Short mmCIF file of C-alpha atoms and ligand atoms in Angstrom, two decimals:
data_model
loop_
_atom_site.label_atom_id
_atom_site.label_comp_id
_atom_site.label_asym_id
_atom_site.label_seq_id
_atom_site.Cartn_x
_atom_site.Cartn_y
_atom_site.Cartn_z
CA SER F 406 109.80 80.55 84.98
CA ALA F 407 107.14 79.57 82.57
CA ARG F 408 106.97 82.30 80.84
CA PRO F 409 108.18 82.45 77.05
CA ARG F 410 111.63 83.79 76.93
CA THR F 411 112.23 86.66 74.40
CA ALA F 412 115.32 89.14 74.47
CA LEU F 413 115.30 91.30 77.84
CA ASN F 414 115.20 95.45 77.24
CA GLU F 415 118.49 96.88 78.40
CA CYS F 416 116.89 100.09 78.37
CA VAL F 417 115.44 98.90 81.69
CA LYS F 418 117.53 98.00 84.70
CA VAL F 419 116.17 96.95 88.19
CA VAL F 420 118.80 96.94 91.22
CA VAL F 421 118.28 96.28 94.62
CA ARG F 422 119.66 98.27 97.76
CA CYS F 423 119.79 96.73 101.19
CA ARG F 424 120.02 99.12 104.11
CA PRO F 425 122.29 98.55 107.42
CA LEU F 426 120.39 97.76 110.63
CA SER F 427 119.32 100.75 112.50
CA ASP F 428 120.59 101.50 115.86
CA ARG F 429 117.11 100.64 117.46
CA GLU F 430 117.04 97.38 115.02
CA LYS F 431 120.76 96.65 117.24
CA ASN F 432 119.84 97.60 120.15
CA GLU F 433 116.49 95.13 120.07
CA SER F 434 118.81 92.63 118.66
CA TYR F 435 116.90 91.77 115.32
CA GLU F 436 118.02 89.09 113.21
CA GLU F 437 119.55 90.14 109.80
CA VAL F 438 117.44 88.13 107.24
CA VAL F 439 119.03 89.25 104.37
CA LYS F 440 122.25 88.16 102.33
CA VAL F 441 123.26 90.24 99.29
CA TRP F 442 125.96 88.75 96.54
CA PRO F 443 126.74 92.12 94.80
CA GLU F 444 128.57 90.24 92.35
CA ARG F 445 126.10 87.94 91.31
CA GLY F 446 123.41 90.60 91.69
CA ALA F 447 121.92 88.39 93.88
CA VAL F 448 119.68 88.84 96.79
CA GLN F 449 118.99 85.59 99.56
CA VAL F 450 116.35 85.85 101.95
CA TYR F 451 116.21 83.57 105.29
CA ASN F 452 112.87 82.16 105.73
CA PRO F 453 112.28 80.77 109.47
CA LYS F 454 109.81 78.42 108.63
CA GLY F 455 110.35 77.14 105.19
CA GLN F 456 113.46 77.35 102.09
CA ASP F 457 115.26 80.48 101.74
CA LYS F 458 114.13 82.93 98.82
CA LEU F 459 116.82 83.86 96.02
CA PHE F 460 116.10 86.76 93.36
CA THR F 461 118.97 88.23 91.00
CA TYR F 462 118.58 91.32 89.21
CA ASP F 463 120.92 93.64 87.02
CA ALA F 464 122.87 94.65 90.38
CA ALA F 465 122.13 94.15 94.13
CA TYR F 466 124.16 96.57 96.88
CA ASP F 467 124.84 95.88 100.48
CA CYS F 468 124.50 97.35 103.54
CA SER F 469 128.32 98.54 102.94
CA SER F 470 127.45 100.40 99.65
CA ASP F 471 127.42 103.39 99.19
CA THR F 472 125.10 106.01 96.79
CA LYS F 473 128.15 106.91 95.09
CA THR F 474 129.05 103.50 93.87
CA ILE F 475 125.25 102.96 92.46
CA TYR F 476 125.61 106.17 90.87
CA ASP F 477 128.61 105.51 89.24
CA GLU F 478 127.68 101.98 88.28
CA MET F 479 123.91 102.35 86.91
CA VAL F 480 122.97 106.05 87.16
CA ARG F 481 125.78 107.55 85.33
CA PRO F 482 125.13 105.80 81.84
CA LEU F 483 121.52 106.80 82.21
CA VAL F 484 122.44 110.69 82.94
CA ALA F 485 124.92 110.36 79.97
CA SER F 486 122.35 109.34 77.36
CA VAL F 487 119.84 112.32 78.99
CA LEU F 488 122.89 114.52 78.24
CA ASP F 489 123.07 113.17 74.79
CA GLY F 490 119.36 113.88 74.14
CA PHE F 491 117.49 110.78 75.19
CA ASN F 492 115.28 110.53 78.56
CA GLY F 493 115.19 108.29 81.39
CA CYS F 494 113.79 107.59 84.84
CA VAL F 495 115.04 106.80 88.05
CA PHE F 496 113.01 105.55 91.02
CA ALA F 497 113.34 104.43 94.46
CA TYR F 498 110.73 102.07 95.54
CA GLY F 499 110.54 100.24 98.74
CA GLN F 500 108.75 99.74 102.05
CA THR F 501 108.59 103.27 104.13
CA GLY F 502 112.20 103.57 105.92
CA THR F 503 114.22 101.39 103.64
CA GLY F 504 116.30 104.34 102.50
CA LYS F 505 114.15 105.57 99.49
CA THR F 506 114.85 109.32 100.53
CA HIS F 507 118.11 108.31 101.46
CA THR F 508 119.30 107.01 98.12
CA MET F 509 117.56 109.77 96.34
CA GLU F 510 118.19 112.88 98.07
CA GLY F 511 120.88 111.51 100.38
CA ASN F 512 121.62 112.19 104.14
CA GLY F 513 124.73 113.82 105.70
CA ASP F 514 127.63 112.36 104.37
CA ASP F 515 126.02 110.27 101.80
CA GLU F 516 125.19 112.38 99.04
CA GLY F 517 122.12 111.35 97.07
CA ILE F 518 121.64 110.35 93.21
CA ILE F 519 119.56 113.75 92.74
CA PRO F 520 122.26 116.27 93.81
CA ARG F 521 125.19 113.40 92.26
CA THR F 522 122.58 114.07 88.97
CA PHE F 523 122.94 117.91 89.43
CA ARG F 524 126.45 117.78 89.53
CA HIS F 525 127.32 115.46 86.62
CA ILE F 526 125.22 117.63 84.37
CA TRP F 527 126.84 121.17 85.20
CA ALA F 528 130.19 118.76 84.80
CA HIS F 529 129.04 117.81 81.44
CA ILE F 530 128.01 121.64 80.79
CA GLU F 531 131.62 123.05 81.86
CA ASN F 532 133.33 120.22 80.12
CA THR F 533 132.01 120.90 76.70
CA ALA F 534 131.69 124.60 76.61
CA SER F 535 132.23 126.24 73.73
CA PRO F 536 131.11 129.25 71.26
CA ASP F 537 129.10 126.90 69.64
CA VAL F 538 126.96 125.39 72.15
CA THR F 539 124.45 126.32 74.62
CA HIS F 540 122.62 124.57 77.45
CA LEU F 541 119.41 125.47 79.34
CA VAL F 542 118.45 123.24 82.26
CA SER F 543 115.09 123.81 83.41
CA CYS F 544 113.72 121.95 86.66
CA SER F 545 109.73 121.13 87.51
CA TYR F 546 109.16 119.16 90.80
CA VAL F 547 105.60 117.70 91.13
CA GLU F 548 104.43 115.72 94.17
CA LEU F 549 101.36 113.04 93.24
CA TYR F 550 99.06 112.39 96.13
CA LEU F 551 95.82 110.25 95.31
CA GLU F 552 94.54 111.89 92.62
CA ASP F 553 96.16 115.05 92.74
CA VAL F 554 99.01 116.46 91.09
CA ARG F 555 100.50 119.43 93.15
CA ASP F 556 103.42 121.88 91.96
CA LEU F 557 105.94 122.24 94.72
CA LEU F 558 107.29 125.14 93.03
CA SER F 559 104.19 126.85 93.00
CA LYS F 560 102.87 129.00 95.50
CA GLU F 561 100.61 126.66 98.18
CA CYS F 562 101.40 123.54 95.88
CA LYS F 563 98.93 124.70 93.24
CA LYS F 564 96.83 121.59 92.26
CA LEU F 565 97.59 120.70 88.46
CA THR F 566 95.79 118.89 85.41
CA ILE F 567 97.31 116.65 83.11
CA ARG F 568 96.47 116.89 79.73
CA GLY F 569 96.88 115.01 76.46
CA GLN F 570 96.21 111.47 75.62
CA GLU F 571 98.13 107.86 75.04
CA LEU F 572 98.86 108.33 71.31
CA ASN F 573 100.39 112.23 71.35
CA GLY F 574 101.73 112.09 75.06
CA PHE F 575 100.37 113.41 78.13
CA TYR F 576 101.69 116.97 79.81
CA ILE F 577 101.03 119.55 82.19
CA PRO F 578 100.55 122.71 80.89
CA GLU F 579 100.59 124.77 84.07
CA MET F 580 103.43 123.14 85.89
CA THR F 581 106.46 125.46 86.96
CA SER F 582 109.78 125.07 84.98
CA ILE F 583 112.73 127.08 86.53
CA VAL F 584 115.87 127.33 84.15
CA CYS F 585 118.93 126.65 86.53
CA LYS F 586 122.30 128.19 86.29
CA SER F 587 124.23 125.72 88.76
CA ALA F 588 123.91 122.42 90.38
CA SER F 589 123.83 124.39 94.21
CA GLU F 590 120.75 126.43 92.41
CA MET F 591 119.09 123.02 91.53
CA VAL F 592 119.75 121.78 95.07
CA ARG F 593 118.34 124.90 96.69
CA LEU F 594 114.96 124.30 94.46
CA MET F 595 114.74 120.69 95.52
CA ARG F 596 114.98 121.56 99.08
CA ALA F 597 112.47 124.89 98.64
CA GLY F 598 109.86 122.14 96.83
CA ASN F 599 110.25 120.05 99.97
CA ARG F 600 109.81 122.89 102.35
CA ASN F 601 106.75 123.65 100.68
CA ARG F 602 105.42 120.25 100.34
CA ALA F 603 106.16 119.68 104.37
CA SER F 604 104.54 123.22 105.12
CA GLY F 605 101.21 122.84 107.06
CA ARG F 606 101.57 119.34 107.29
CA THR F 607 101.87 118.00 111.01
CA ASP F 608 103.20 114.58 110.08
CA MET F 609 105.66 115.44 107.13
CA ASN F 610 107.12 111.53 107.58
CA GLU F 611 103.38 110.31 106.88
CA HIS F 612 102.75 112.37 104.16
CA SER F 613 105.83 111.40 101.71
CA SER F 614 105.22 107.84 102.98
CA ARG F 615 102.03 108.28 100.86
CA SER F 616 102.77 110.42 97.91
CA HIS F 617 105.29 109.94 95.01
CA ALA F 618 107.88 113.16 94.36
CA VAL F 619 108.76 113.56 90.63
CA PHE F 620 111.93 115.90 90.16
CA LEU F 621 111.92 116.72 86.50
CA VAL F 622 115.55 117.98 84.97
CA THR F 623 114.99 118.92 81.42
CA VAL F 624 118.57 119.55 79.32
CA GLU F 625 118.50 121.34 76.12
CA THR F 626 121.67 121.48 73.97
CA ALA F 627 121.85 123.99 70.84
CA HIS F 628 124.48 124.01 68.37
CA ARG F 629 125.01 127.19 66.24
CA SER F 630 126.48 125.55 63.19
CA THR F 631 124.16 123.16 62.67
CA ASN F 632 120.98 124.87 64.22
CA ARG F 633 120.05 121.65 66.48
CA ILE F 634 118.34 121.33 69.49
CA ARG F 635 118.64 118.21 71.36
CA VAL F 636 116.44 117.68 74.29
CA GLY F 637 116.71 115.24 77.21
CA LYS F 638 114.35 114.75 80.10
CA LEU F 639 115.04 113.03 83.41
CA ASN F 640 112.62 112.14 86.01
CA LEU F 641 114.01 111.19 89.24
CA VAL F 642 110.93 109.70 91.67
CA ASP F 643 110.81 108.99 95.05
CA LEU F 644 107.89 106.71 95.42
CA ALA F 645 105.21 106.48 97.90
CA GLY F 646 105.76 103.56 100.38
CA SER F 647 104.97 100.19 99.17
CA GLU F 648 103.55 98.42 102.43
CA ARG F 649 100.79 96.73 102.68
CA GLN F 650 97.71 98.84 105.03
CA ARG F 651 97.13 96.22 107.83
CA LYS F 652 92.84 95.74 107.46
CA THR F 653 92.69 96.02 111.48
CA GLY F 654 92.45 99.25 112.56
CA ALA F 655 92.48 101.32 109.41
CA SER F 656 89.88 103.51 108.84
CA ALA F 657 87.97 103.03 105.31
CA ASP F 658 89.42 106.28 104.36
CA ARG F 659 93.06 104.85 105.12
CA LEU F 660 92.27 101.89 103.28
CA ARG F 661 91.13 103.37 99.99
CA GLU F 662 94.08 105.51 100.28
CA ALA F 663 96.54 102.73 100.57
CA ALA F 664 94.48 100.72 97.75
CA ARG F 665 94.97 103.64 95.81
CA ILE F 666 98.73 104.01 96.31
CA ASN F 667 99.26 100.08 95.91
CA GLN F 668 97.27 100.33 92.23
CA ALA F 669 99.41 103.41 91.46
CA LEU F 670 102.83 101.09 92.32
CA SER F 671 101.41 98.25 90.81
CA SER F 672 100.44 99.82 87.42
CA LEU F 673 104.14 101.06 87.46
CA GLY F 674 105.35 97.62 87.78
CA ASN F 675 103.23 96.65 84.61
CA VAL F 676 104.64 99.49 82.68
CA ILE F 677 108.15 98.30 83.55
CA SER F 678 107.41 94.89 82.94
CA ALA F 679 105.55 95.37 79.78
CA LEU F 680 109.16 97.43 79.00
CA ALA F 681 111.36 94.94 79.94
CA GLU F 682 109.87 92.35 77.70
CA ASN F 683 109.48 94.49 74.90
CA SER F 684 105.70 93.86 74.85
CA PRO F 685 103.68 95.80 72.27
CA HIS F 686 101.12 97.26 74.88
CA VAL F 687 102.28 99.50 77.33
CA PRO F 688 99.84 100.43 80.12
CA TYR F 689 100.86 104.11 80.36
CA ARG F 690 97.01 105.10 81.13
CA ASP F 691 96.33 103.14 84.29
CA SER F 692 97.72 105.59 86.53
CA LYS F 693 98.56 109.18 86.72
CA LEU F 694 101.83 108.13 87.67
CA THR F 695 102.57 106.52 84.64
CA ARG F 696 100.53 109.14 82.54
CA ILE F 697 103.32 111.81 83.83
CA LEU F 698 106.02 109.30 83.22
CA GLN F 699 104.98 108.61 80.03
CA ASP F 700 107.76 110.24 77.78
CA SER F 701 110.91 109.02 79.59
CA LEU F 702 109.53 105.35 80.09
CA GLY F 703 109.54 103.34 77.00
CA GLY F 704 111.04 104.26 73.43
CA ASN F 705 114.91 104.83 73.95
CA SER F 706 114.42 106.11 77.13
CA LYS F 707 116.33 104.60 79.75
CA THR F 708 115.03 103.08 83.14
CA ILE F 709 116.33 102.54 86.40
CA MET F 710 114.25 100.99 89.00
CA ILE F 711 115.83 100.86 92.48
CA ALA F 712 114.24 98.65 94.80
CA ASN F 713 115.24 99.48 98.98
CA ILE F 714 114.75 96.95 101.72
CA GLY F 715 115.78 96.60 105.00
CA PRO F 716 117.40 93.43 106.48
CA ALA F 717 115.63 92.98 109.90
CA SER F 718 113.72 89.94 110.73
CA TYR F 719 110.21 91.55 111.37
CA ASN F 720 110.38 93.06 107.69
CA TYR F 721 110.62 89.41 106.55
CA ASP F 722 107.07 89.58 104.57
CA GLU F 723 107.62 93.47 103.16
CA THR F 724 111.20 92.47 102.33
CA VAL F 725 109.80 89.32 100.03
CA THR F 726 106.98 91.54 98.65
CA THR F 727 109.23 94.05 97.34
CA LEU F 728 111.87 91.69 95.80
CA ARG F 729 108.98 90.19 93.89
CA TYR F 730 107.68 93.30 92.55
CA ALA F 731 111.30 94.20 91.40
CA HIS F 732 111.63 90.49 90.16
CA ARG F 733 108.38 91.09 88.25
CA ALA F 734 109.47 94.06 86.66
CA LYS F 735 112.21 92.56 85.29
CA ALA F 736 113.19 88.53 85.43
CA ILE F 737 116.81 88.26 85.09
P1 ADP S 1690 112.29 105.88 103.14
O1 ADP S 1690 112.20 106.92 102.30
O2 ADP S 1690 112.78 104.71 102.26
O3 ADP S 1690 111.09 105.87 104.05
P2 ADP S 1690 114.69 107.02 104.36
O4 ADP S 1690 115.42 107.27 103.23
O5 ADP S 1690 113.97 108.11 105.22
O6 ADP S 1690 113.41 105.83 104.38
O7 ADP S 1690 115.55 105.91 105.52
C1 ADP S 1690 115.05 105.80 106.69
C2 ADP S 1690 116.32 105.66 107.46
O8 ADP S 1690 117.32 104.78 107.25
C3 ADP S 1690 116.88 107.07 107.67
O9 ADP S 1690 117.49 107.38 109.00
C4 ADP S 1690 118.44 106.62 106.74
O10 ADP S 1690 119.37 107.80 106.97
C5 ADP S 1690 118.44 105.44 106.94
N1 ADP S 1690 119.36 104.76 106.21
C6 ADP S 1690 118.51 104.48 104.86
N2 ADP S 1690 119.36 103.88 103.86
C7 ADP S 1690 120.60 103.73 104.42
C8 ADP S 1690 121.67 103.69 104.28
N3 ADP S 1690 122.07 102.91 103.16
N4 ADP S 1690 123.28 103.57 104.72
C9 ADP S 1690 122.59 104.21 106.40
N5 ADP S 1690 121.68 104.64 106.91
C10 ADP S 1690 120.58 104.52 106.05
MG1 MG S 1691 111.34 108.95 102.34
#
């Protein structure tokens, strides 16, 4: 690229995960157009009409990889630094149906990043137990839909207001925060939040593809002997689907909604690429999403963006768009 190269920020990692062909895609004999070279962190997309496209990332995972591997290789060091008192953020990005929720929450045998994080935190707490240390783990769970921030741990998903400004940080004064005593309690909380998010909705899949879910874990570690408290915050984010809305057939409301979603995702991409390039100006203010995540993006925080893609030929355009977005977030 023609951009001047400065040292890339090691706190920002971008990885790609390609899911397997679904049964439906197999039955309909769709061709696979994605090839992943895990050892090179590279993803190639076969272009039937021209040159293949090749992108490289911090890591790339093919359809045979499981979430455990992604956790151990990429996420575990980030959670370890949260336990040391730093902040962190893990995003799942991609078109609807490519495996964001599968990656973050998990599915059947493939336990997701969020519950793995909970078990990791509690294993650490048990391993470091001593009369000198006390840990306090608390959770919040919010959803962003258009201009609304909703508290998934409150009755009827109460609407929340973001306060503060860029200089001193944004915060959400009325957000529910629940102290948890075990990993299983945290999983129950996540599920309760998901049920609350779905209740009264006729099409939860559609809703979740248009809204961002942000699970926040705060870990405080107090040392009696030194009177010191360390606080680490971790945001675990299942983003809205990145697909472009087709202009034909969509209502004006739908198009406005799609424009909003795209605006939030592009502002997130701008923030991550500014951080990756150590740019002096990071445009946190441009969306509610980046406002509420500001303190776990940048500074000493670690960020991982997992870009999810599907392998089938009919997704070619969206796949290339996702790979470009992820590549722009951090060009290797
Ligand atoms: P998204 O949240 O991005 O819309 P989902 O996580 O709901 O996508 O995944 C869509 C479907 O594909 C689900 O049935 C899910 O179980 C399946 N799937 C996604 N990723 C994988 C994977 N890596 N391995 C197996 N199945 C997957
Ligand atoms: Mg989903």
